[in-house]
Amino acid sequence: WSHRVRLAGVVTLLHALLLAGCTKYDHATALIAPQARYFQAPTSASEIPNELVDAIAETDILLLGESHYVAEHHQLLALLVPRLHERGFRLFLTEANHATGWVFDEYVTGRRNSLTPAQSSLDSSWLEAARALNAQLRAAGREREQMRVRAIDVNHWRSVYREAAIELAGRSGNEQLVKRIHALPRTDAPGYRESLESLAADAGAAQDRMGLTEADFATLKDMTRVEIVSSRFRGRYSWTEREGAMYDAIVAAVGSLGQGEKAVIHCGMMHAQLSHVWDQESFQSWSVFGVRLAEYARQSSKRIFSLACFGARGEDKRNFRDSKRYPFDIADQARADSLSRAVDAAANGRIAFVDLRNTGVTDAALIDFGSGMSSTARPGEQFSAILMYPRASVLPSSVWYETNFRD
């Protein structure tokens, strides 16, 4: 994922020692590894094992925590979309710039015919799957059952809010509003946030919805509110601001669902933790939204399930603009008593799924997540389950950002 927790300095020194026969977690690994289930990479939705779908879909909130930019994960995710829909999932929340969420939703529900490469290149696989699913639902007279999409992240890109707001205002015919958005100061200039706050206040007081449709007006107000938060985040890179905004967006979206409808959240593994195991900062006093969602689920009597998805070996990239590729291999890097290492050895080139909730193990287990990431926690505490691909390759469509993206 873009912002990794990486051990520094002492890792190289400790690595050989850790591989040299440490057996602290042997017992947990010996008990859990035989419970793993394996399957070949599916080529159609029907080939995804029912056992996997049953395990992850018996929940109200499903967190799919990924290692970013993994092509094999996006391929499986595209096939998983219709299977999740069959099990009552009607809302797909994604870790993307908030201002693109309404564009994604219009595209997958057939109200927009195309997306720009900047909008779609990281998410095209599952977006196309949701669009195809929804087209079938509309053709069958089941429009109300369509899979809807929302983006839950702050706006990392400085241009994305202005571009989206101008499009919304432009299709209303309100030229004054278009000019006002065009005239906003640069995002890094003094007065930008104050101008947004003024726009938000005027929108809140507007009796005529500024000439926009009810839906577009609600979208503009929500976009502007999140862009105010985003400007604070970009100014000081505040993780508290970001995680808080994402949590608020998720809770609002989940609260809009009807009886029996469910939500899937596609995000980085860091966010999908159900307990505080990995830190993003030293002396961290805030929690990732997964931890807060776990408490929200307990208080609201909702079920929550978090699946960590990663590769056993292959290549990764550090962020979406990174043109370098970094090889990794759990078989070479993990300790001898690692659960991941044992499961990978038995997988024999297949995808491995391990449900960690009812393993019979109460002590900590060591799990390696590739690319230098690992954790020791009681099974089911950090993640409900893990899904390990035998090999990870970099998502080909992400290459667009390495040469074309400017912000």
Coordinates of C-alpha atoms in Angstrom, one line a residue:
W1 CA 0.0 0.0 0.0
S2 CA 1.0 3.6 -0.5
H3 CA 2.1 4.3 3.1
R4 CA 3.8 1.3 4.4
V5 CA 4.9 0.4 7.9
R6 CA 8.5 -0.8 7.4
L7 CA 11.0 -1.8 9.9
A8 CA 14.3 0.1 9.4
G9 CA 17.9 -0.1 10.5
V10 CA 17.9 -3.3 12.6
V11 CA 15.9 -5.4 10.2
T12 CA 18.9 -6.6 8.2
L13 CA 20.8 -7.5 11.4
L14 CA 17.8 -9.3 13.0
H15 CA 16.7 -11.1 9.8
A16 CA 19.3 -13.9 9.9
L17 CA 18.7 -14.4 13.6
L18 CA 15.0 -14.7 13.2
L19 CA 15.3 -17.2 10.3
A20 CA 17.8 -19.3 12.3
G21 CA 15.4 -21.7 14.0
C22 CA 13.1 -19.5 16.1
T23 CA 10.1 -21.6 17.1
K24 CA 8.0 -19.4 19.3
Y25 CA 5.0 -19.6 17.0
D26 CA 5.4 -23.3 15.9
H27 CA 2.5 -24.5 17.9
A28 CA 0.0 -21.9 16.5
T29 CA 1.3 -22.6 13.0
A30 CA 1.0 -26.4 13.4
L31 CA -2.6 -26.1 14.5
I32 CA -3.8 -23.4 12.0
A33 CA -2.0 -24.3 8.8
P34 CA -4.0 -27.6 8.2
Q35 CA -7.2 -25.5 8.4
A36 CA -6.2 -23.6 5.2
R37 CA -8.3 -24.1 2.1
Y38 CA -6.8 -24.0 -1.4
F39 CA -8.2 -23.3 -4.9
Q40 CA -6.9 -22.5 -8.4
A41 CA -7.3 -19.0 -9.6
P42 CA -10.9 -18.8 -10.9
T43 CA -11.7 -17.7 -14.5
S44 CA -15.4 -17.1 -13.8
A45 CA -17.5 -16.1 -10.9
S46 CA -18.9 -19.5 -10.6
E47 CA -15.5 -21.0 -10.0
I48 CA -14.9 -19.1 -6.8
P49 CA -15.4 -21.7 -4.1
N50 CA -18.7 -21.5 -2.2
E51 CA -16.8 -22.1 1.0
L52 CA -14.9 -18.8 0.5
V53 CA -18.1 -16.8 -0.4
D54 CA -19.9 -18.3 2.6
A55 CA -17.2 -17.3 5.0
I56 CA -16.8 -13.7 3.9
A57 CA -20.4 -12.9 3.0
E58 CA -22.1 -13.8 6.3
T59 CA -21.6 -10.3 7.5
D60 CA -23.1 -6.8 7.3
I61 CA -19.8 -5.0 6.7
L62 CA -17.0 -6.7 4.7
L63 CA -13.6 -5.2 4.7
L64 CA -11.4 -6.3 1.8
G65 CA -7.9 -5.2 2.9
E66 CA -5.5 -5.4 0.0
S67 CA -1.9 -5.0 -0.7
H68 CA -2.2 -2.3 -3.3
Y69 CA -1.6 -2.6 -7.1
V70 CA -1.8 -6.4 -7.2
A71 CA -3.2 -7.6 -10.5
E72 CA -4.2 -11.0 -9.3
H73 CA -6.3 -9.4 -6.5
H74 CA -8.1 -7.1 -8.9
Q75 CA -8.9 -10.1 -11.2
L76 CA -10.4 -12.0 -8.3
L77 CA -12.3 -9.0 -7.1
A78 CA -14.0 -8.5 -10.4
L79 CA -15.3 -12.0 -10.3
L80 CA -16.3 -11.6 -6.7
V81 CA -18.6 -8.6 -7.3
P82 CA -21.6 -10.6 -8.7
R83 CA -21.1 -13.3 -6.0
L84 CA -21.3 -10.7 -3.3
H85 CA -24.3 -9.1 -4.9
E86 CA -26.1 -12.5 -4.7
R87 CA -25.5 -12.4 -0.9
G88 CA -27.1 -9.0 -0.4
F89 CA -24.2 -6.6 -0.9
R90 CA -25.5 -3.4 -2.5
L91 CA -22.8 -0.9 -1.7
F92 CA -19.2 -0.9 -2.8
L93 CA -17.0 1.6 -0.9
T94 CA -13.6 2.2 -2.2
E95 CA -10.4 3.9 -1.0
A96 CA -10.3 6.5 -3.7
N97 CA -10.4 10.3 -3.9
H98 CA -13.8 11.3 -2.5
A99 CA -14.6 13.6 -5.4
T100 CA -14.6 10.7 -7.9
G101 CA -17.2 8.7 -6.0
W102 CA -20.2 10.1 -7.7
V103 CA -18.5 9.7 -11.1
F104 CA -17.9 6.0 -10.4
D105 CA -21.5 5.6 -9.3
E106 CA -22.9 7.2 -12.4
Y107 CA -20.6 4.9 -14.5
V108 CA -21.5 1.6 -12.9
T109 CA -25.2 2.4 -13.0
G110 CA -25.2 3.3 -16.7
R111 CA -25.7 7.1 -16.3
R112 CA -22.3 7.9 -17.7
N113 CA -20.6 6.2 -20.7
S114 CA -16.9 6.6 -19.9
L115 CA -14.3 7.4 -17.4
T116 CA -11.0 9.2 -17.9
P117 CA -7.7 7.2 -17.4
A118 CA -7.0 9.2 -14.3
Q119 CA -10.3 8.2 -12.8
S120 CA -10.3 4.5 -13.7
S121 CA -6.8 3.1 -14.2
L122 CA -6.4 1.8 -10.7
D123 CA -9.9 0.4 -10.4
S124 CA -11.1 -0.6 -13.9
S125 CA -11.4 -4.3 -13.3
W126 CA -14.1 -4.2 -10.6
L127 CA -15.7 -1.1 -12.0
E128 CA -16.4 -2.9 -15.3
A129 CA -17.6 -5.9 -13.4
A130 CA -20.1 -3.8 -11.4
R131 CA -21.2 -2.0 -14.6
A132 CA -21.9 -5.3 -16.3
L133 CA -23.8 -6.6 -13.3
N134 CA -25.9 -3.5 -13.1
A135 CA -26.7 -3.6 -16.8
Q136 CA -28.1 -7.1 -16.4
L137 CA -30.1 -6.0 -13.4
R138 CA -31.7 -3.1 -15.2
A139 CA -32.5 -5.3 -18.2
A140 CA -34.3 -7.7 -15.8
G141 CA -36.3 -4.9 -14.2
R142 CA -34.3 -5.0 -11.0
E143 CA -32.9 -1.4 -11.1
R144 CA -33.4 -0.9 -7.4
E145 CA -31.0 -3.8 -6.7
Q146 CA -28.0 -2.3 -8.5
M147 CA -24.6 -2.2 -6.8
R148 CA -23.8 1.4 -6.0
V149 CA -20.4 2.9 -5.5
R150 CA -19.0 5.5 -3.1
A151 CA -15.4 6.8 -2.7
I152 CA -14.4 7.2 1.0
D153 CA -10.9 8.7 1.0
V154 CA -9.9 12.3 1.3
N155 CA -8.9 14.0 -1.9
H156 CA -5.2 13.3 -2.2
W157 CA -5.0 14.9 -5.6
R158 CA -5.2 18.7 -5.6
S159 CA -7.1 19.0 -8.9
V160 CA -9.8 16.4 -8.3
Y161 CA -12.3 18.5 -6.3
R162 CA -12.3 21.5 -8.7
E163 CA -12.7 19.3 -11.8
A164 CA -15.6 17.4 -10.3
A165 CA -17.3 20.5 -8.9
I166 CA -17.0 22.4 -12.2
E167 CA -18.7 19.4 -14.0
L168 CA -21.5 19.3 -11.5
A169 CA -22.1 23.0 -11.6
G170 CA -21.7 23.1 -15.4
R171 CA -24.4 20.7 -16.2
S172 CA -26.9 22.8 -14.1
G173 CA -26.3 25.8 -16.3
N174 CA -25.3 28.0 -13.3
E175 CA -22.5 30.0 -14.9
Q176 CA -22.0 32.1 -11.8
L177 CA -21.3 28.9 -9.8
V178 CA -19.0 27.6 -12.5
K179 CA -17.0 30.9 -12.4
R180 CA -16.9 30.9 -8.6
I181 CA -15.4 27.4 -8.6
H182 CA -12.9 28.3 -11.3
A183 CA -11.9 31.3 -9.3
L184 CA -11.0 29.4 -6.2
P185 CA -7.4 30.0 -5.1
R186 CA -4.8 27.4 -5.8
T187 CA -5.2 24.5 -3.4
D188 CA -1.8 25.4 -1.7
A189 CA -2.5 29.2 -1.7
P190 CA -3.7 31.3 1.3
G191 CA -7.5 31.6 1.3
Y192 CA -8.3 28.4 -0.4
R193 CA -9.9 26.7 2.6
E194 CA -11.7 29.9 3.6
S195 CA -13.1 30.1 0.0
L196 CA -14.4 26.6 0.3
E197 CA -15.9 27.3 3.7
S198 CA -17.7 30.3 2.2
L199 CA -19.0 28.2 -0.6
A200 CA -20.2 25.6 1.9
A201 CA -22.0 28.2 4.0
D202 CA -23.7 29.7 0.9
A203 CA -24.8 26.2 -0.2
G204 CA -26.2 25.5 3.2
A205 CA -28.3 28.6 3.0
A206 CA -29.4 28.3 -0.6
Q207 CA -33.1 27.9 -1.1
D208 CA -32.9 27.1 -4.8
R209 CA -30.2 24.4 -4.6
M210 CA -28.0 26.8 -6.6
G211 CA -29.9 25.6 -9.7
L212 CA -28.7 22.0 -9.3
T213 CA -30.8 18.9 -9.1
E214 CA -31.5 17.6 -5.6
A215 CA -29.0 14.8 -6.0
D216 CA -26.2 17.0 -7.6
F217 CA -26.7 19.6 -4.9
A218 CA -26.3 17.0 -2.1
T219 CA -23.2 15.7 -3.9
L220 CA -21.7 19.2 -4.2
K221 CA -22.2 20.0 -0.5
D222 CA -20.7 16.6 0.5
M223 CA -17.8 17.1 -1.8
T224 CA -17.1 20.6 -0.5
R225 CA -17.2 19.4 3.1
V226 CA -14.7 16.6 2.4
E227 CA -12.4 18.9 0.4
I228 CA -12.2 21.2 3.4
V229 CA -11.0 18.2 5.5
S230 CA -8.8 17.1 2.6
S231 CA -7.0 20.5 2.5
R232 CA -6.2 20.2 6.1
F233 CA -4.9 16.7 5.5
R234 CA -2.7 17.7 2.6
G235 CA -1.4 20.7 4.5
R236 CA 0.0 18.7 7.4
Y237 CA -0.5 15.1 6.3
S238 CA -2.7 14.4 9.3
W239 CA -3.7 10.8 9.6
T240 CA -6.2 11.7 12.2
E241 CA -8.0 13.9 9.7
R242 CA -7.9 11.2 7.0
E243 CA -9.0 8.2 9.1
G244 CA -11.8 10.3 10.7
A245 CA -13.1 11.4 7.3
M246 CA -13.1 7.8 6.0
Y247 CA -14.8 6.5 9.0
D248 CA -17.5 9.2 8.8
A249 CA -18.1 8.5 5.1
I250 CA -18.4 4.7 5.8
V251 CA -20.9 5.1 8.7
A252 CA -23.0 7.6 6.7
A253 CA -23.1 5.2 3.7
V254 CA -23.9 2.1 5.8
G255 CA -26.6 4.1 7.5
S256 CA -28.3 4.7 4.1
L257 CA -28.7 1.0 3.4
G258 CA -32.1 -0.7 3.5
Q259 CA -33.1 -3.7 5.5
G260 CA -30.9 -6.6 4.8
E261 CA -28.5 -4.7 2.5
K262 CA -24.8 -5.0 3.1
A263 CA -21.6 -3.0 2.3
V264 CA -18.2 -4.1 1.1
I265 CA -15.2 -1.8 1.7
H266 CA -12.2 -2.1 -0.6
C267 CA -9.1 -0.6 1.0
G268 CA -5.5 -1.1 2.0
M269 CA -4.7 -3.7 4.7
M270 CA -3.6 -1.0 7.1
H271 CA -7.1 0.5 7.2
A272 CA -8.8 -2.9 7.4
Q273 CA -7.4 -3.9 10.8
L274 CA -10.0 -4.7 13.4
S275 CA -7.6 -4.2 16.3
H276 CA -4.6 -1.8 16.7
V277 CA -1.6 -4.0 15.7
W278 CA 0.2 -1.9 13.1
D279 CA 1.1 1.7 13.7
Q280 CA 1.4 4.4 11.0
E281 CA 3.2 6.8 13.2
S282 CA 5.4 6.7 16.4
F283 CA 3.4 7.3 19.6
Q284 CA 0.2 6.9 17.6
S285 CA -2.9 8.1 19.5
W286 CA -5.5 7.6 16.7
S287 CA -7.1 4.4 15.3
V288 CA -7.5 3.3 11.7
F289 CA -11.1 3.2 10.6
G290 CA -11.3 -0.6 10.8
V291 CA -10.7 -0.5 14.5
R292 CA -13.5 2.1 14.9
L293 CA -15.8 0.2 12.6
A294 CA -15.3 -2.9 14.8
E295 CA -16.6 -0.9 17.8
Y296 CA -19.4 0.6 15.7
A297 CA -20.4 -2.9 14.7
R298 CA -20.5 -4.1 18.3
Q299 CA -22.6 -1.1 19.4
S300 CA -25.0 -1.4 16.5
S301 CA -25.3 -5.2 16.5
K302 CA -23.8 -5.5 13.0
R303 CA -21.5 -8.2 11.9
I304 CA -18.1 -7.3 10.5
F305 CA -15.5 -9.4 8.7
S306 CA -12.0 -8.3 7.6
L307 CA -10.1 -10.2 4.9
A308 CA -6.4 -9.4 4.3
C309 CA -5.4 -10.1 0.7
F310 CA -1.7 -10.3 -0.4
G311 CA 0.8 -12.2 -2.5
A312 CA 3.3 -14.8 -1.3
R313 CA 5.9 -13.6 -3.8
G314 CA 6.4 -11.5 -6.9
E315 CA 6.8 -7.8 -7.3
D316 CA 5.2 -4.7 -5.8
K317 CA 5.4 -0.9 -6.1
R318 CA 5.5 1.6 -3.3
N319 CA 2.9 4.1 -4.5
F320 CA 0.8 4.7 -7.6
R321 CA 3.5 6.8 -9.4
D322 CA 6.4 4.6 -8.5
S323 CA 7.9 3.1 -11.7
K324 CA 10.2 0.7 -9.9
R325 CA 9.4 -2.9 -9.0
Y326 CA 10.5 -4.5 -5.8
P327 CA 10.8 -8.3 -5.6
F328 CA 9.7 -10.2 -2.5
D329 CA 9.3 -13.8 -1.5
I330 CA 7.8 -15.0 1.8
A331 CA 9.6 -18.3 1.4
D332 CA 12.9 -16.5 1.6
Q333 CA 12.0 -13.7 4.0
A334 CA 9.7 -15.2 6.6
R335 CA 10.7 -17.0 9.8
A336 CA 10.6 -20.8 10.0
D337 CA 7.6 -20.6 12.3
S338 CA 5.5 -18.3 10.2
L339 CA 2.0 -19.4 9.4
S340 CA 2.2 -17.7 5.9
R341 CA 5.4 -19.7 5.1
A342 CA 3.7 -23.0 6.1
V343 CA 0.5 -22.3 4.1
D344 CA 2.5 -21.2 1.1
A345 CA 4.5 -24.4 1.1
A346 CA 1.3 -26.5 1.1
A347 CA -0.5 -24.3 -1.5
N348 CA 1.5 -25.6 -4.4
G349 CA 0.8 -22.6 -6.6
R350 CA -2.9 -22.3 -5.5
I351 CA -4.7 -19.4 -3.7
A352 CA -4.9 -20.0 0.0
F353 CA -7.7 -19.0 2.3
V354 CA -7.4 -19.2 6.1
D355 CA -10.3 -18.3 8.3
L356 CA -8.7 -17.1 11.6
R357 CA -11.8 -16.7 13.7
N358 CA -12.3 -20.2 15.2
T359 CA -8.9 -21.9 15.0
G360 CA -8.8 -23.2 18.5
V361 CA -5.6 -21.2 19.1
T362 CA -5.6 -18.6 21.8
D363 CA -1.9 -17.6 21.7
A364 CA -0.4 -15.3 19.1
A365 CA 0.4 -16.5 15.6
L366 CA 3.0 -15.1 13.3
I367 CA 1.7 -14.0 9.8
D368 CA 3.8 -12.5 7.1
F369 CA 2.0 -10.3 4.5
G370 CA 4.8 -9.9 2.0
S371 CA 7.1 -6.9 1.3
G372 CA 8.5 -6.8 4.8
M373 CA 5.1 -6.7 6.6
S374 CA 4.3 -9.1 9.4
S375 CA 2.3 -9.2 12.7
T376 CA 1.9 -11.3 15.8
A377 CA -1.6 -11.3 17.1
R378 CA -4.2 -13.8 18.4
P379 CA -5.9 -15.4 15.3
G380 CA -8.9 -13.3 14.3
E381 CA -7.9 -10.3 16.3
Q382 CA -6.3 -8.2 13.5
F383 CA -8.0 -9.8 10.5
S384 CA -10.9 -12.3 10.4
A385 CA -9.1 -14.2 7.6
I386 CA -6.3 -14.1 5.1
L387 CA -6.3 -14.7 1.4
M388 CA -2.8 -15.3 -0.1
Y389 CA -2.1 -15.4 -3.8
P390 CA 0.8 -17.6 -4.9
R391 CA 2.2 -14.8 -7.0
A392 CA 1.7 -11.0 -7.1
S393 CA 2.3 -8.9 -10.2
V394 CA 1.9 -5.1 -10.5
L395 CA -1.5 -4.1 -11.9
P396 CA -0.7 -3.2 -15.6
S397 CA -3.2 -0.3 -15.8
S398 CA -1.4 1.4 -12.9
V399 CA 1.5 2.1 -15.3
W400 CA -0.6 5.0 -16.7
Y401 CA 0.2 7.1 -13.6
E402 CA 3.9 6.5 -13.8
T403 CA 4.2 8.4 -17.0
N404 CA 1.0 10.5 -17.4
F405 CA -0.2 11.7 -14.0
R406 CA 0.4 15.3 -13.0
D407 CA -1.1 16.9 -10.0

